[in-house]
Each structure stands twice: as C-alpha cells, then as structure tokens.
Amino acid sequence: MTFASGKHALITGGGTGLGAGAAHALAAAGANVSLLGRRREPLEAVAAETGGRAIPCDVTDPEAQARAFAEAREAFGPLDYVILNAGVGDSRPFLRTKRESWNAIIATNLTALFDGAQLAIPDLQEQSKRLVIVASVAGLKGGAMAAPYVASKHGAVGLAKSLALEFARTGLTVNAICPSFVDTPMVDDSAARIAGATGKSVEEARALLARTNGNGRLITVDEVTHAIMQLLHPQASGVNGACVTIDGGTSA
C-alpha cells in the first residue's frame, strides 16, 4: 500500500501532457483519479488506462467546472488531492496581441484557478490534503513575446502563495509547480508557431526551445510528475507556499 491508496485526486487538463502524467503516477500509487478537460477523447483514453473518471469540462465556464467537481465527488467521494493544471499558451509581439487573446489566456490560466480553488478547498482543509497549482518559470520572471501568458503565470504563483498562507493552519498545503519548457503538446504548439513565423523547421524550433532550458534539453513529463508526487506525500506537510522549479537550472 502506498500513501495515495484510496485517495481521490482531481486533475484539470488531465487528458494530455503533465495532467496525464500525474494521473498515471497517482493511479499507480493507488489513487482514484478524476480527469477534467475540454476534449473527451484524450480524457477517456487516460481514464481507461488509469481506472479513472473522464469528465469533459471547459474550466473557463464556472458553472461547468462546478458540475464537474460535483460529478467527481459523486464518483469517488471527497477530494484529497487537487492538481489545477489546465493551461494554454501563446506567443506574439505585445503590440500585436489582441484583447481577445489576453482574455482567453487569463480565463484559462488564472481565473479558472480561482474557480477551481474555491470548489476544491472546502474538501481540503485537513492534514495531508494537497492543492498543487501548475504554474511556470514564466511566473517567476519576465518574458518577451508572451505578455499574457507570463502575466497569467505570475498570477498563478501569487494565488498559490496567498492560499498557502491563508489556510496554513488547517493542514492543507498549497504549492506551485514551475517547470520550464516540457516535452508536451504545448511545446509542440509553440514550436509550430515559431516555425510558422521564422521559416525554421518544427524540429529546429523545438531545439531552440530546448536550448533555453538551463540544461539544454526539454524537461520530461516524468520529471515534473515526480515533483508533484513529492508535494503530495504526507511527509511534505512542511512544504507550503513553495514554487518548485523544474527547469534544468534556468532560474538559478
């Protein structure tokens, strides 16, 4: 038996990338996983692999997110671990950034975290319960050509720190995970945008992104998942309000 046996973990953005990686790790550790995301097909694939529950949901719709949390509780009971991971990215010069793009990124990367945290925390105010917000090293520094994304991730870090302090005496811990470029579909999308704008191949664009990491390569999903699982462990109760960087030394 592992520390997560019988626990209920809810993961937003659970169909691909870091969310899917966390779902597999938690299921392997014995947890019941509820997977929220916009696209039914990848959610159902991960649910089939993990024995979890696929709950299609647009997290930018607060009523839809509330219904999804209710469905998760109906399936597996009160929440023990919540990983707010759903996110989107974009990159373009600031003066060519449309308000619609700003609104969409803030809605997914920040406002949906507010809604998700409000839905989750009533279940989580006990010892060994955990809320993990997936932010980014972009939330710890500036970044050219990505102002909405960087602003949203600074907000995510600030939200995690504020909640950590407010609920510290309940036993709940709230921490932010701050990876750099990870080998996920989001990086694939970024590479495709760079290729389209510069004439480079997608592989050249991926290599360019990898070189921005301190270790010169893309971070793996497993490396980020390992950090998330460490934060969920009962012995991590003293880690609260942290921004755990997984970036190969980028922010050193």
PDB file of C-alpha atoms in Angstrom:
ATOM      1  CA  MET A   1       0.000   0.000   0.000  1.00  0.00           C
ATOM      2  CA  THR A   2       1.270   3.469  -0.887  1.00  0.00           C
ATOM      3  CA  PHE A   3       0.467   6.859   0.613  1.00  0.00           C
ATOM      4  CA  ALA A   4      -2.116   7.567  -2.114  1.00  0.00           C
ATOM      5  CA  SER A   5      -4.082   4.315  -1.792  1.00  0.00           C
ATOM      6  CA  GLY A   6      -7.808   5.030  -1.791  1.00  0.00           C
ATOM      7  CA  LYS A   7      -7.298   8.780  -2.064  1.00  0.00           C
ATOM      8  CA  HIS A   8      -9.279  10.885  -4.528  1.00  0.00           C
ATOM      9  CA  ALA A   9      -7.233  13.058  -6.879  1.00  0.00           C
ATOM     10  CA  LEU A  10      -8.834  15.560  -9.256  1.00  0.00           C
ATOM     11  CA  ILE A  11      -6.720  16.864 -12.136  1.00  0.00           C
ATOM     12  CA  THR A  12      -7.700  19.594 -14.569  1.00  0.00           C
ATOM     13  CA  GLY A  13      -6.165  19.339 -18.020  1.00  0.00           C
ATOM     14  CA  GLY A  14      -5.970  15.616 -17.329  1.00  0.00           C
ATOM     15  CA  GLY A  15      -6.070  14.302 -20.894  1.00  0.00           C
ATOM     16  CA  THR A  16      -2.566  15.138 -22.117  1.00  0.00           C
ATOM     17  CA  GLY A  17       0.871  16.313 -21.043  1.00  0.00           C
ATOM     18  CA  LEU A  18       1.518  16.976 -17.370  1.00  0.00           C
ATOM     19  CA  GLY A  19      -2.066  16.205 -16.357  1.00  0.00           C
ATOM     20  CA  ALA A  20      -1.973  12.770 -17.959  1.00  0.00           C
ATOM     21  CA  GLY A  21       1.443  12.112 -16.430  1.00  0.00           C
ATOM     22  CA  ALA A  22       0.158  12.977 -12.954  1.00  0.00           C
ATOM     23  CA  ALA A  23      -2.910  10.802 -13.488  1.00  0.00           C
ATOM     24  CA  HIS A  24      -0.788   7.763 -14.344  1.00  0.00           C
ATOM     25  CA  ALA A  25       1.530   8.319 -11.372  1.00  0.00           C
ATOM     26  CA  LEU A  26      -1.347   8.753  -8.939  1.00  0.00           C
ATOM     27  CA  ALA A  27      -3.229   5.733 -10.254  1.00  0.00           C
ATOM     28  CA  ALA A  28      -0.063   3.652  -9.927  1.00  0.00           C
ATOM     29  CA  ALA A  29       0.125   4.845  -6.305  1.00  0.00           C
ATOM     30  CA  GLY A  30      -3.418   3.628  -5.666  1.00  0.00           C
ATOM     31  CA  ALA A  31      -5.436   6.829  -6.028  1.00  0.00           C
ATOM     32  CA  ASN A  32      -8.796   7.238  -7.730  1.00  0.00           C
ATOM     33  CA  VAL A  33      -8.414   9.922 -10.382  1.00  0.00           C
ATOM     34  CA  SER A  34     -10.995  12.322 -11.770  1.00  0.00           C
ATOM     35  CA  LEU A  35      -9.868  13.884 -15.044  1.00  0.00           C
ATOM     36  CA  LEU A  36     -11.247  17.193 -16.249  1.00  0.00           C
ATOM     37  CA  GLY A  37     -10.562  18.679 -19.670  1.00  0.00           C
ATOM     38  CA  ARG A  38     -12.113  20.086 -22.796  1.00  0.00           C
ATOM     39  CA  ARG A  39     -11.547  17.133 -25.125  1.00  0.00           C
ATOM     40  CA  ARG A  40     -13.443  13.934 -24.383  1.00  0.00           C
ATOM     41  CA  GLU A  41     -11.312  11.532 -26.440  1.00  0.00           C
ATOM     42  CA  PRO A  42      -7.930  12.002 -24.690  1.00  0.00           C
ATOM     43  CA  LEU A  43      -9.640  12.155 -21.290  1.00  0.00           C
ATOM     44  CA  GLU A  44     -11.358   8.842 -21.907  1.00  0.00           C
ATOM     45  CA  ALA A  45      -8.104   7.282 -23.107  1.00  0.00           C
ATOM     46  CA  VAL A  46      -6.293   8.275 -19.893  1.00  0.00           C
ATOM     47  CA  ALA A  47      -9.288   7.234 -17.795  1.00  0.00           C
ATOM     48  CA  ALA A  48      -9.258   3.781 -19.431  1.00  0.00           C
ATOM     49  CA  GLU A  49      -5.543   3.425 -18.667  1.00  0.00           C
ATOM     50  CA  THR A  50      -5.837   4.569 -15.058  1.00  0.00           C
ATOM     51  CA  GLY A  51      -9.273   3.337 -13.999  1.00  0.00           C
ATOM     52  CA  GLY A  52     -10.271   6.956 -13.520  1.00  0.00           C
ATOM     53  CA  ARG A  53     -13.290   9.050 -14.392  1.00  0.00           C
ATOM     54  CA  ALA A  54     -13.278  11.232 -17.520  1.00  0.00           C
ATOM     55  CA  ILE A  55     -15.312  14.416 -17.036  1.00  0.00           C
ATOM     56  CA  PRO A  56     -15.352  16.695 -20.091  1.00  0.00           C
ATOM     57  CA  CYS A  57     -15.372  20.288 -18.878  1.00  0.00           C
ATOM     58  CA  ASP A  58     -14.387  23.750 -20.063  1.00  0.00           C
ATOM     59  CA  VAL A  59     -12.774  25.138 -16.926  1.00  0.00           C
ATOM     60  CA  THR A  60     -13.347  28.704 -18.127  1.00  0.00           C
ATOM     61  CA  ASP A  61     -17.081  28.112 -17.570  1.00  0.00           C
ATOM     62  CA  PRO A  62     -17.550  28.327 -13.784  1.00  0.00           C
ATOM     63  CA  GLU A  63     -20.878  26.511 -13.814  1.00  0.00           C
ATOM     64  CA  ALA A  64     -19.427  23.694 -15.913  1.00  0.00           C
ATOM     65  CA  GLN A  65     -16.455  23.400 -13.567  1.00  0.00           C
ATOM     66  CA  ALA A  66     -18.777  23.255 -10.552  1.00  0.00           C
ATOM     67  CA  ARG A  67     -20.790  20.461 -12.182  1.00  0.00           C
ATOM     68  CA  ALA A  68     -17.581  18.585 -12.963  1.00  0.00           C
ATOM     69  CA  PHE A  69     -16.380  18.782  -9.350  1.00  0.00           C
ATOM     70  CA  ALA A  70     -19.779  17.517  -8.209  1.00  0.00           C
ATOM     71  CA  GLU A  71     -19.597  14.592 -10.640  1.00  0.00           C
ATOM     72  CA  ALA A  72     -16.103  13.748  -9.391  1.00  0.00           C
ATOM     73  CA  ARG A  73     -17.279  13.698  -5.769  1.00  0.00           C
ATOM     74  CA  GLU A  74     -20.224  11.500  -6.734  1.00  0.00           C
ATOM     75  CA  ALA A  75     -17.827   9.037  -8.340  1.00  0.00           C
ATOM     76  CA  PHE A  76     -15.067   8.867  -5.724  1.00  0.00           C
ATOM     77  CA  GLY A  77     -16.099  10.884  -2.673  1.00  0.00           C
ATOM     78  CA  PRO A  78     -14.449  13.949  -1.114  1.00  0.00           C
ATOM     79  CA  LEU A  79     -11.267  15.287  -2.662  1.00  0.00           C
ATOM     80  CA  ASP A  80      -7.845  14.606  -1.157  1.00  0.00           C
ATOM     81  CA  TYR A  81      -5.531  15.998  -3.847  1.00  0.00           C
ATOM     82  CA  VAL A  82      -6.364  18.637  -6.435  1.00  0.00           C
ATOM     83  CA  ILE A  83      -3.954  19.489  -9.244  1.00  0.00           C
ATOM     84  CA  LEU A  84      -5.012  22.583 -11.181  1.00  0.00           C
ATOM     85  CA  ASN A  85      -3.076  22.040 -14.369  1.00  0.00           C
ATOM     86  CA  ALA A  86      -5.237  23.191 -17.298  1.00  0.00           C
ATOM     87  CA  GLY A  87      -3.482  25.894 -19.264  1.00  0.00           C
ATOM     88  CA  VAL A  88      -2.940  27.457 -22.661  1.00  0.00           C
ATOM     89  CA  GLY A  89      -0.063  29.378 -24.203  1.00  0.00           C
ATOM     90  CA  ASP A  90       0.592  31.844 -26.981  1.00  0.00           C
ATOM     91  CA  SER A  91       3.457  33.978 -28.167  1.00  0.00           C
ATOM     92  CA  ARG A  92       3.391  37.142 -30.245  1.00  0.00           C
ATOM     93  CA  PRO A  93       4.675  40.731 -30.006  1.00  0.00           C
ATOM     94  CA  PHE A  94       2.841  42.725 -27.361  1.00  0.00           C
ATOM     95  CA  LEU A  95       1.617  45.395 -29.772  1.00  0.00           C
ATOM     96  CA  ARG A  96       0.098  42.670 -31.990  1.00  0.00           C
ATOM     97  CA  THR A  97      -1.615  40.930 -29.067  1.00  0.00           C
ATOM     98  CA  LYS A  98      -5.390  41.230 -29.295  1.00  0.00           C
ATOM     99  CA  ARG A  99      -7.553  41.734 -26.233  1.00  0.00           C
ATOM    100  CA  GLU A 100      -9.350  38.513 -27.135  1.00  0.00           C
ATOM    101  CA  SER A 101      -6.088  36.585 -26.784  1.00  0.00           C
ATOM    102  CA  TRP A 102      -5.384  38.213 -23.418  1.00  0.00           C
ATOM    103  CA  ASN A 103      -8.884  37.350 -22.191  1.00  0.00           C
ATOM    104  CA  ALA A 104      -8.648  33.727 -23.309  1.00  0.00           C
ATOM    105  CA  ILE A 105      -5.265  33.127 -21.664  1.00  0.00           C
ATOM    106  CA  ILE A 106      -6.179  34.843 -18.391  1.00  0.00           C
ATOM    107  CA  ALA A 107      -9.511  32.978 -18.298  1.00  0.00           C
ATOM    108  CA  THR A 108      -7.851  29.571 -18.579  1.00  0.00           C
ATOM    109  CA  ASN A 109      -4.569  30.124 -16.762  1.00  0.00           C
ATOM    110  CA  LEU A 110      -5.749  32.283 -13.871  1.00  0.00           C
ATOM    111  CA  THR A 111      -9.492  32.832 -13.471  1.00  0.00           C
ATOM    112  CA  ALA A 112     -10.180  29.088 -13.790  1.00  0.00           C
ATOM    113  CA  LEU A 113      -7.658  28.531 -10.976  1.00  0.00           C
ATOM    114  CA  PHE A 114      -9.650  30.895  -8.758  1.00  0.00           C
ATOM    115  CA  ASP A 115     -12.843  28.966  -9.518  1.00  0.00           C
ATOM    116  CA  GLY A 116     -11.166  25.582  -9.100  1.00  0.00           C
ATOM    117  CA  ALA A 117      -9.574  26.517  -5.784  1.00  0.00           C
ATOM    118  CA  GLN A 118     -12.885  27.778  -4.417  1.00  0.00           C
ATOM    119  CA  LEU A 119     -14.516  24.494  -5.407  1.00  0.00           C
ATOM    120  CA  ALA A 120     -11.703  22.361  -4.000  1.00  0.00           C
ATOM    121  CA  ILE A 121     -10.724  23.956  -0.701  1.00  0.00           C
ATOM    122  CA  PRO A 122     -13.906  23.075   1.240  1.00  0.00           C
ATOM    123  CA  ASP A 123     -12.787  19.417   0.950  1.00  0.00           C
ATOM    124  CA  LEU A 124      -9.107  20.045   1.586  1.00  0.00           C
ATOM    125  CA  GLN A 125      -8.848  21.715   4.981  1.00  0.00           C
ATOM    126  CA  GLU A 126      -7.380  18.676   6.716  1.00  0.00           C
ATOM    127  CA  GLN A 127      -3.923  17.294   7.426  1.00  0.00           C
ATOM    128  CA  SER A 128      -2.228  15.655   4.430  1.00  0.00           C
ATOM    129  CA  LYS A 129      -4.596  17.171   1.876  1.00  0.00           C
ATOM    130  CA  ARG A 130      -2.958  18.977  -1.006  1.00  0.00           C
ATOM    131  CA  LEU A 131      -3.601  21.614  -3.648  1.00  0.00           C
ATOM    132  CA  VAL A 132      -0.995  21.912  -6.393  1.00  0.00           C
ATOM    133  CA  ILE A 133      -1.150  24.694  -8.979  1.00  0.00           C
ATOM    134  CA  VAL A 134       0.826  24.105 -12.165  1.00  0.00           C
ATOM    135  CA  ALA A 135       2.379  27.463 -12.995  1.00  0.00           C
ATOM    136  CA  SER A 136       5.656  28.015 -14.868  1.00  0.00           C
ATOM    137  CA  VAL A 137       9.102  29.559 -14.534  1.00  0.00           C
ATOM    138  CA  ALA A 138       7.390  32.285 -16.579  1.00  0.00           C
ATOM    139  CA  GLY A 139       5.607  33.120 -13.330  1.00  0.00           C
ATOM    140  CA  LEU A 140       8.920  33.985 -11.666  1.00  0.00           C
ATOM    141  CA  LYS A 141      10.443  36.353 -14.219  1.00  0.00           C
ATOM    142  CA  GLY A 142       9.622  38.410 -17.276  1.00  0.00           C
ATOM    143  CA  GLY A 143       9.351  37.060 -20.791  1.00  0.00           C
ATOM    144  CA  ALA A 144       9.317  38.838 -24.125  1.00  0.00           C
ATOM    145  CA  MET A 145       6.710  38.000 -26.762  1.00  0.00           C
ATOM    146  CA  ALA A 146       4.380  36.310 -24.252  1.00  0.00           C
ATOM    147  CA  ALA A 147       2.972  39.028 -22.003  1.00  0.00           C
ATOM    148  CA  PRO A 148      -0.477  37.466 -21.379  1.00  0.00           C
ATOM    149  CA  TYR A 149       0.992  34.046 -20.618  1.00  0.00           C
ATOM    150  CA  VAL A 150       3.675  35.455 -18.308  1.00  0.00           C
ATOM    151  CA  ALA A 151       1.137  37.658 -16.516  1.00  0.00           C
ATOM    152  CA  SER A 152      -1.200  34.709 -16.017  1.00  0.00           C
ATOM    153  CA  LYS A 153       1.558  32.561 -14.542  1.00  0.00           C
ATOM    154  CA  HIS A 154       2.678  35.345 -12.176  1.00  0.00           C
ATOM    155  CA  GLY A 155      -0.941  35.417 -11.029  1.00  0.00           C
ATOM    156  CA  ALA A 156      -0.954  31.639 -10.560  1.00  0.00           C
ATOM    157  CA  VAL A 157       2.130  31.843  -8.335  1.00  0.00           C
ATOM    158  CA  GLY A 158       0.616  34.691  -6.338  1.00  0.00           C
ATOM    159  CA  LEU A 159      -2.622  32.766  -5.864  1.00  0.00           C
ATOM    160  CA  ALA A 160      -0.751  29.686  -4.610  1.00  0.00           C
ATOM    161  CA  LYS A 161       1.272  31.722  -2.120  1.00  0.00           C
ATOM    162  CA  SER A 162      -1.788  33.576  -0.844  1.00  0.00           C
ATOM    163  CA  LEU A 163      -3.838  30.412  -0.351  1.00  0.00           C
ATOM    164  CA  ALA A 164      -0.907  28.661   1.315  1.00  0.00           C
ATOM    165  CA  LEU A 165      -0.713  31.372   3.950  1.00  0.00           C
ATOM    166  CA  GLU A 166      -4.455  31.741   4.450  1.00  0.00           C
ATOM    167  CA  PHE A 167      -5.080  28.021   5.002  1.00  0.00           C
ATOM    168  CA  ALA A 168      -1.766  27.000   6.582  1.00  0.00           C
ATOM    169  CA  ARG A 169      -3.289  26.215   9.973  1.00  0.00           C
ATOM    170  CA  THR A 170      -5.912  23.863   8.530  1.00  0.00           C
ATOM    171  CA  GLY A 171      -3.400  21.207   7.476  1.00  0.00           C
ATOM    172  CA  LEU A 172      -3.829  21.938   3.766  1.00  0.00           C
ATOM    173  CA  THR A 173      -0.718  22.765   1.776  1.00  0.00           C
ATOM    174  CA  VAL A 174      -0.806  24.800  -1.440  1.00  0.00           C
ATOM    175  CA  ASN A 175       2.238  24.837  -3.704  1.00  0.00           C
ATOM    176  CA  ALA A 176       3.084  25.890  -7.244  1.00  0.00           C
ATOM    177  CA  ILE A 177       4.985  23.760  -9.733  1.00  0.00           C
ATOM    178  CA  CYS A 178       7.084  25.939 -12.047  1.00  0.00           C
ATOM    179  CA  PRO A 179       8.522  23.995 -14.982  1.00  0.00           C
ATOM    180  CA  SER A 180      10.312  25.471 -17.964  1.00  0.00           C
ATOM    181  CA  PHE A 181       9.805  24.028 -21.457  1.00  0.00           C
ATOM    182  CA  VAL A 182       8.473  20.479 -21.064  1.00  0.00           C
ATOM    183  CA  ASP A 183       8.159  17.892 -23.825  1.00  0.00           C
ATOM    184  CA  THR A 184       4.361  18.126 -24.103  1.00  0.00           C
ATOM    185  CA  PRO A 185       1.797  19.062 -26.764  1.00  0.00           C
ATOM    186  CA  MET A 186       2.001  22.684 -25.547  1.00  0.00           C
ATOM    187  CA  VAL A 187       5.658  22.811 -26.563  1.00  0.00           C
ATOM    188  CA  ASP A 188       4.722  21.189 -29.870  1.00  0.00           C
ATOM    189  CA  ASP A 189       2.253  24.034 -30.426  1.00  0.00           C
ATOM    190  CA  SER A 190       4.906  26.616 -29.505  1.00  0.00           C
ATOM    191  CA  ALA A 191       7.380  25.035 -31.910  1.00  0.00           C
ATOM    192  CA  ALA A 192       4.791  25.097 -34.683  1.00  0.00           C
ATOM    193  CA  ARG A 193       4.146  28.814 -34.101  1.00  0.00           C
ATOM    194  CA  ILE A 194       7.874  29.573 -34.157  1.00  0.00           C
ATOM    195  CA  ALA A 195       8.304  27.551 -37.331  1.00  0.00           C
ATOM    196  CA  GLY A 196       5.442  29.398 -38.999  1.00  0.00           C
ATOM    197  CA  ALA A 197       6.821  32.788 -38.033  1.00  0.00           C
ATOM    198  CA  THR A 198      10.507  32.183 -38.793  1.00  0.00           C
ATOM    199  CA  GLY A 199      10.669  29.627 -41.575  1.00  0.00           C
ATOM    200  CA  LYS A 200      12.549  27.184 -39.355  1.00  0.00           C
ATOM    201  CA  SER A 201      11.517  23.551 -39.279  1.00  0.00           C
ATOM    202  CA  VAL A 202       9.476  22.335 -36.301  1.00  0.00           C
ATOM    203  CA  GLU A 203      12.452  20.268 -35.122  1.00  0.00           C
ATOM    204  CA  GLU A 204      14.700  23.332 -35.310  1.00  0.00           C
ATOM    205  CA  ALA A 205      12.132  25.274 -33.308  1.00  0.00           C
ATOM    206  CA  ARG A 206      11.938  22.513 -30.689  1.00  0.00           C
ATOM    207  CA  ALA A 207      15.728  22.560 -30.406  1.00  0.00           C
ATOM    208  CA  LEU A 208      15.626  26.326 -29.949  1.00  0.00           C
ATOM    209  CA  LEU A 209      13.161  25.963 -27.077  1.00  0.00           C
ATOM    210  CA  ALA A 210      15.241  23.183 -25.531  1.00  0.00           C
ATOM    211  CA  ARG A 211      18.337  25.397 -25.536  1.00  0.00           C
ATOM    212  CA  THR A 212      16.547  27.999 -23.415  1.00  0.00           C
ATOM    213  CA  ASN A 213      16.427  25.473 -20.565  1.00  0.00           C
ATOM    214  CA  GLY A 214      19.440  25.588 -18.296  1.00  0.00           C
ATOM    215  CA  ASN A 215      20.392  22.002 -19.098  1.00  0.00           C
ATOM    216  CA  GLY A 216      19.953  22.457 -22.844  1.00  0.00           C
ATOM    217  CA  ARG A 217      17.131  19.949 -23.238  1.00  0.00           C
ATOM    218  CA  LEU A 218      13.390  19.746 -22.779  1.00  0.00           C
ATOM    219  CA  ILE A 219      12.190  18.732 -19.314  1.00  0.00           C
ATOM    220  CA  THR A 220      10.324  15.405 -19.325  1.00  0.00           C
ATOM    221  CA  VAL A 221       6.801  14.837 -18.085  1.00  0.00           C
ATOM    222  CA  ASP A 222       8.140  12.239 -15.645  1.00  0.00           C
ATOM    223  CA  GLU A 223      10.460  14.821 -14.057  1.00  0.00           C
ATOM    224  CA  VAL A 224       7.560  17.166 -13.373  1.00  0.00           C
ATOM    225  CA  THR A 225       5.332  14.319 -12.212  1.00  0.00           C
ATOM    226  CA  HIS A 226       7.996  13.242  -9.722  1.00  0.00           C
ATOM    227  CA  ALA A 227       7.992  16.735  -8.202  1.00  0.00           C
ATOM    228  CA  ILE A 228       4.192  16.739  -7.958  1.00  0.00           C
ATOM    229  CA  MET A 229       4.182  13.363  -6.219  1.00  0.00           C
ATOM    230  CA  GLN A 230       6.744  14.602  -3.703  1.00  0.00           C
ATOM    231  CA  LEU A 231       4.479  17.535  -2.817  1.00  0.00           C
ATOM    232  CA  LEU A 232       1.532  15.178  -2.299  1.00  0.00           C
ATOM    233  CA  HIS A 233       3.406  12.929   0.140  1.00  0.00           C
ATOM    234  CA  PRO A 234       2.333  13.102   3.814  1.00  0.00           C
ATOM    235  CA  GLN A 235       5.908  13.929   4.814  1.00  0.00           C
ATOM    236  CA  ALA A 236       5.741  17.088   2.671  1.00  0.00           C
ATOM    237  CA  SER A 237       3.407  18.814   5.127  1.00  0.00           C
ATOM    238  CA  GLY A 238       6.058  21.440   5.900  1.00  0.00           C
ATOM    239  CA  VAL A 239       6.349  22.452   2.253  1.00  0.00           C
ATOM    240  CA  ASN A 240       3.738  25.161   1.806  1.00  0.00           C
ATOM    241  CA  GLY A 241       3.675  28.199  -0.456  1.00  0.00           C
ATOM    242  CA  ALA A 242       6.676  26.917  -2.408  1.00  0.00           C
ATOM    243  CA  CYS A 243       7.407  27.472  -6.095  1.00  0.00           C
ATOM    244  CA  VAL A 244       9.110  24.255  -7.129  1.00  0.00           C
ATOM    245  CA  THR A 245      11.150  24.869 -10.270  1.00  0.00           C
ATOM    246  CA  ILE A 246      11.859  22.028 -12.680  1.00  0.00           C
ATOM    247  CA  ASP A 247      13.894  23.829 -15.286  1.00  0.00           C
ATOM    248  CA  GLY A 248      17.354  22.332 -15.531  1.00  0.00           C
ATOM    249  CA  GLY A 249      18.877  25.388 -13.888  1.00  0.00           C
ATOM    250  CA  THR A 250      17.198  28.104 -15.932  1.00  0.00           C
ATOM    251  CA  SER A 251      16.226  30.137 -12.894  1.00  0.00           C
ATOM    252  CA  ALA A 252      19.427  29.527 -10.931  1.00  0.00           C
TER     253      ALA A 252
END
